[in-house]
Coordinates of C-alpha atoms and ligand atoms in Angstrom, one line a residue:
M236 CA 99.6 76.1 98.9
L237 CA 97.3 75.0 96.1
N238 CA 97.1 77.4 93.1
L239 CA 94.5 76.6 90.4
I240 CA 93.3 78.2 87.2
L241 CA 89.7 77.7 86.3
F242 CA 89.7 78.1 82.6
G243 CA 87.1 78.0 79.8
P244 CA 85.0 80.1 77.4
P245 CA 82.5 82.7 78.6
G246 CA 79.6 81.1 80.4
S247 CA 81.5 77.8 81.0
G248 CA 80.8 77.9 84.7
K249 CA 84.1 79.3 86.0
G250 CA 82.5 81.6 88.5
T251 CA 79.9 79.0 89.6
Q252 CA 82.4 76.3 90.2
A253 CA 85.0 78.6 91.7
S254 CA 82.6 79.6 94.5
R255 CA 82.1 75.9 95.4
L256 CA 85.8 75.1 95.4
V257 CA 87.0 78.0 97.5
E258 CA 84.9 76.8 100.4
K259 CA 86.0 73.2 100.2
Y260 CA 89.8 74.0 99.9
N261 CA 90.0 77.4 101.7
L262 CA 91.2 79.2 98.7
K263 CA 90.9 82.8 97.6
H264 CA 88.8 83.4 94.5
L265 CA 90.5 85.9 92.1
S266 CA 88.2 86.7 89.2
T267 CA 89.5 89.5 86.9
G268 CA 86.0 90.0 85.5
D269 CA 84.6 90.6 89.1
L270 CA 87.6 92.8 90.0
L271 CA 87.0 94.9 86.8
R272 CA 83.2 95.1 87.4
G273 CA 84.1 96.4 90.9
E274 CA 86.2 99.1 89.3
V275 CA 83.4 100.0 86.8
A276 CA 80.9 100.2 89.6
A277 CA 83.2 102.5 91.7
Q278 CA 83.8 104.6 88.6
T279 CA 87.5 104.6 89.0
E280 CA 89.7 105.8 86.2
L281 CA 90.7 102.2 85.5
G282 CA 87.0 101.2 85.5
I283 CA 85.9 103.9 83.1
E284 CA 88.7 102.8 80.6
A285 CA 88.0 99.1 81.1
K286 CA 84.2 99.5 80.6
K287 CA 84.6 100.3 76.9
K288 CA 86.4 97.1 76.2
M289 CA 84.1 95.0 78.5
D290 CA 80.9 96.3 76.9
A291 CA 82.3 95.2 73.5
G292 CA 83.5 91.9 74.7
D293 CA 87.1 92.7 74.0
L294 CA 90.1 92.1 76.3
V295 CA 91.3 94.8 78.7
P296 CA 95.0 95.5 78.2
D297 CA 97.4 92.9 79.7
E298 CA 99.2 95.4 82.0
V299 CA 95.9 96.5 83.6
V300 CA 94.8 93.0 84.6
I301 CA 98.3 91.9 85.6
G302 CA 98.5 94.9 87.9
M303 CA 95.2 94.0 89.5
I304 CA 96.3 90.4 90.1
S305 CA 99.7 91.5 91.5
N306 CA 97.9 93.7 94.1
A307 CA 95.5 91.0 95.0
L308 CA 98.3 88.5 95.5
D309 CA 100.1 90.9 97.8
N310 CA 97.0 91.6 99.8
N311 CA 95.9 88.0 100.3
A312 CA 98.9 85.7 100.3
A313 CA 99.1 85.3 104.1
S314 CA 95.5 84.5 104.8
V315 CA 94.6 81.6 102.5
E316 CA 95.8 78.1 101.5
G317 CA 96.0 79.1 97.8
F318 CA 94.3 80.9 95.0
I319 CA 91.7 80.1 92.3
F320 CA 92.3 82.3 89.2
D321 CA 89.1 82.7 87.2
G322 CA 89.2 84.5 83.9
F323 CA 92.9 85.0 84.2
P324 CA 95.3 84.4 82.5
R325 CA 93.6 85.1 79.2
T326 CA 96.7 85.6 77.0
T327 CA 100.1 83.9 76.9
A328 CA 101.6 87.2 78.1
Q329 CA 99.4 87.1 81.2
A330 CA 100.3 83.5 81.8
K331 CA 104.0 84.3 81.8
A332 CA 103.5 87.3 84.0
L333 CA 101.5 85.1 86.5
D334 CA 104.4 82.6 86.6
E335 CA 106.8 85.4 87.4
L336 CA 104.6 87.0 90.1
L337 CA 104.1 83.6 91.8
S338 CA 107.7 82.5 91.6
K339 CA 108.7 85.8 93.4
K340 CA 106.7 84.4 96.3
G341 CA 108.0 80.9 95.9
L342 CA 104.7 79.7 94.5
Q343 CA 103.5 78.1 91.2
I344 CA 100.4 77.0 89.4
D345 CA 99.5 73.4 90.2
K346 CA 96.9 72.8 87.6
L347 CA 94.7 74.5 84.9
L348 CA 91.2 73.0 85.0
S349 CA 89.7 73.6 81.6
L350 CA 85.9 73.5 81.3
H351 CA 84.5 72.4 77.9
V352 CA 81.0 73.6 76.9
S353 CA 79.5 73.9 73.4
E354 CA 78.8 77.2 71.8
D355 CA 75.0 76.7 71.7
E356 CA 74.9 75.8 75.4
I357 CA 77.0 79.0 76.2
V358 CA 74.7 81.3 74.3
G359 CA 71.6 79.8 76.0
R360 CA 73.1 80.1 79.5
L361 CA 74.3 83.7 79.0
L362 CA 71.0 84.9 77.4
K363 CA 69.2 83.4 80.4
R364 CA 71.6 85.1 82.8
A365 CA 71.0 88.4 81.0
K366 CA 67.3 88.1 82.0
D367 CA 68.1 87.1 85.6
Q368 CA 71.0 89.4 86.4
G369 CA 71.3 91.9 83.6
R370 CA 75.1 91.6 82.9
L371 CA 75.7 94.2 80.3
D372 CA 78.0 92.0 78.2
D373 CA 75.3 89.3 77.9
T374 CA 73.7 90.3 74.6
E375 CA 73.9 87.9 71.7
E376 CA 76.3 90.1 69.7
V377 CA 78.7 90.7 72.6
I378 CA 78.5 87.0 73.6
R379 CA 79.6 86.0 70.1
N380 CA 82.5 88.4 70.2
R381 CA 83.6 87.1 73.6
M382 CA 83.6 83.6 72.2
K383 CA 85.6 84.8 69.2
V384 CA 88.2 86.5 71.5
Y385 CA 88.3 83.3 73.5
R386 CA 89.0 81.2 70.4
E387 CA 91.6 83.5 68.9
S388 CA 93.5 84.8 71.9
T389 CA 92.7 82.8 75.0
S390 CA 92.3 79.1 74.1
I391 CA 96.0 78.8 73.4
V392 CA 96.7 79.6 77.1
A393 CA 95.7 75.9 77.8
D394 CA 98.7 74.8 75.6
Y395 CA 101.1 76.8 77.7
Y396 CA 100.1 74.8 80.7
A397 CA 99.8 71.5 78.7
D398 CA 103.5 71.9 77.9
Q399 CA 104.1 71.9 81.7
Y400 CA 101.9 68.8 82.2
K401 CA 99.4 70.9 84.2
L402 CA 96.3 70.7 82.0
A403 CA 93.2 68.8 83.0
D404 CA 90.2 68.8 80.7
I405 CA 86.7 68.7 82.3
Q406 CA 83.3 68.2 80.7
G407 CA 81.5 71.5 81.7
E408 CA 78.0 70.5 80.6
G409 CA 75.5 68.7 82.7
E410 CA 74.7 68.6 86.5
M411 CA 76.6 71.3 88.4
D412 CA 77.3 68.8 91.3
K413 CA 78.8 66.2 88.9
I414 CA 81.1 68.9 87.4
T415 CA 82.2 69.9 90.9
E416 CA 82.9 66.3 91.7
N417 CA 85.0 65.9 88.6
L418 CA 86.9 69.1 89.4
C419 CA 87.5 67.9 93.0
S420 CA 88.9 64.5 91.7
Q421 CA 91.5 66.4 89.7
I422 CA 92.4 68.6 92.6
D423 CA 92.7 65.7 95.0
L424 CA 95.1 64.0 92.5
I425 CA 97.5 67.0 93.1
A426 CA 97.1 66.8 96.8
S427 CA 98.0 63.1 96.8
S428 CA 101.0 63.4 94.4
Ligands
LIG856 P1 84.6 87.5 82.8 O1 83.8 88.1 83.9 O2 85.8 86.7 83.1 O3 83.6 86.8 81.9 P2 83.7 85.5 80.9 O4 85.0 84.8 80.8 O5 83.0 85.9 79.7 O6 82.8 84.4 81.7 P3 81.5 84.6 82.5 O7 81.7 85.2 83.8 O8 80.4 85.1 81.7 O9 81.1 83.0 82.7 P4 81.7 82.0 83.7 O10 82.6 81.0 83.0 O11 82.2 82.6 85.0 O12 80.3 81.2 84.0 P5 79.3 81.4 85.2 O13 79.7 80.5 86.3 O14 79.0 82.8 85.4 O15 85.1 88.7 81.8 C1 84.3 89.8 81.4 C2 85.1 90.8 80.6 O16 86.1 91.4 81.5 C3 85.9 90.2 79.4 O17 85.1 90.2 78.2 C4 87.0 91.3 79.3 O18 86.5 92.4 78.7 C5 87.3 91.6 80.7 N1 88.4 90.7 81.3 C6 88.2 89.9 82.4 N2 89.4 89.2 82.6 C7 90.3 89.7 81.7 C8 91.6 89.3 81.5 N3 92.3 88.4 82.2 N4 92.3 90.0 80.5 C9 91.6 90.9 79.7 N5 90.3 91.3 79.9 C10 89.6 90.6 80.9 O19 78.0 80.7 84.5 C11 77.3 81.3 83.4 C12 75.8 81.0 83.6 O20 75.6 79.6 83.4 C13 75.3 81.4 85.0 O21 74.0 81.9 84.9 C14 75.2 80.0 85.7 O22 74.2 79.9 86.6 C15 75.0 79.0 84.5 N6 75.6 77.7 84.7 C16 76.8 77.4 85.2 N7 77.1 76.1 85.2 C17 76.0 75.5 84.6 C18 75.6 74.2 84.3 N8 76.4 73.1 84.6 N9 74.4 74.0 83.7 C19 73.6 75.0 83.4 N10 73.9 76.3 83.7 C20 75.0 76.6 84.3
LIG857 MG1 82.6 84.6 85.6

């Protein structure tokens, strides 16, 4: 099994790169943002609660996203060669919970791949996406809050994995193909170690 975290600020390309990597390595893509947007679209109780936080660019409570990931792990473990977590974990509490969930299944995180993109580039990308796809949290005010939440609550999650020698930093700006290539080089290092 190969279990990876694709990490980085809003708009750093987590979703874009994850869809490329899942095909190459036969992994299951688990994006808490996508799972939450599914709940919002289905108007479940969880979705109705989560929407308020998402529209403001604030984090949904840890127990909600941990519960979603726990269910997804139970439902998919047999069918794939591993998982790519995208947008999760976003707090140290989520990182610890993920370690526990995986260790119950005899699994562990192999690497956290951290995409680095400047704030100006992020705002540009997400305002462009707002026009193309109309994601409701892609207004300049909400984007700025999502970046603030990333800086204040999420960026430290990288340190948690650095302490375990599992952090790989990746330049997230430039050609998408080149970024994919650099991610694959890091992943292939795990496979060969
Ligand atoms: P989430 O859906 O995870 O959003 P995010 O982290 O803000 O990131 P995005 O999905 O906007 O960006 P991305 O990094 O996937 O980049 P993408 O590939 O799309 O979370 C949304 C909300 O849900 C949160 O605010 C929170 O409320 C809640 N939530 C989710 N998870 C949670 C958790 N664990 N705990 C608590 N709350 C949680 O790329 C962005 C754009 O850039 C695209 O248009 C793409 O085409 C373009 N692009 C990509 N790469 C390049 C490139 N190299 N050059 C130019 N353009 C590029
Ligand atoms: Mg995404």
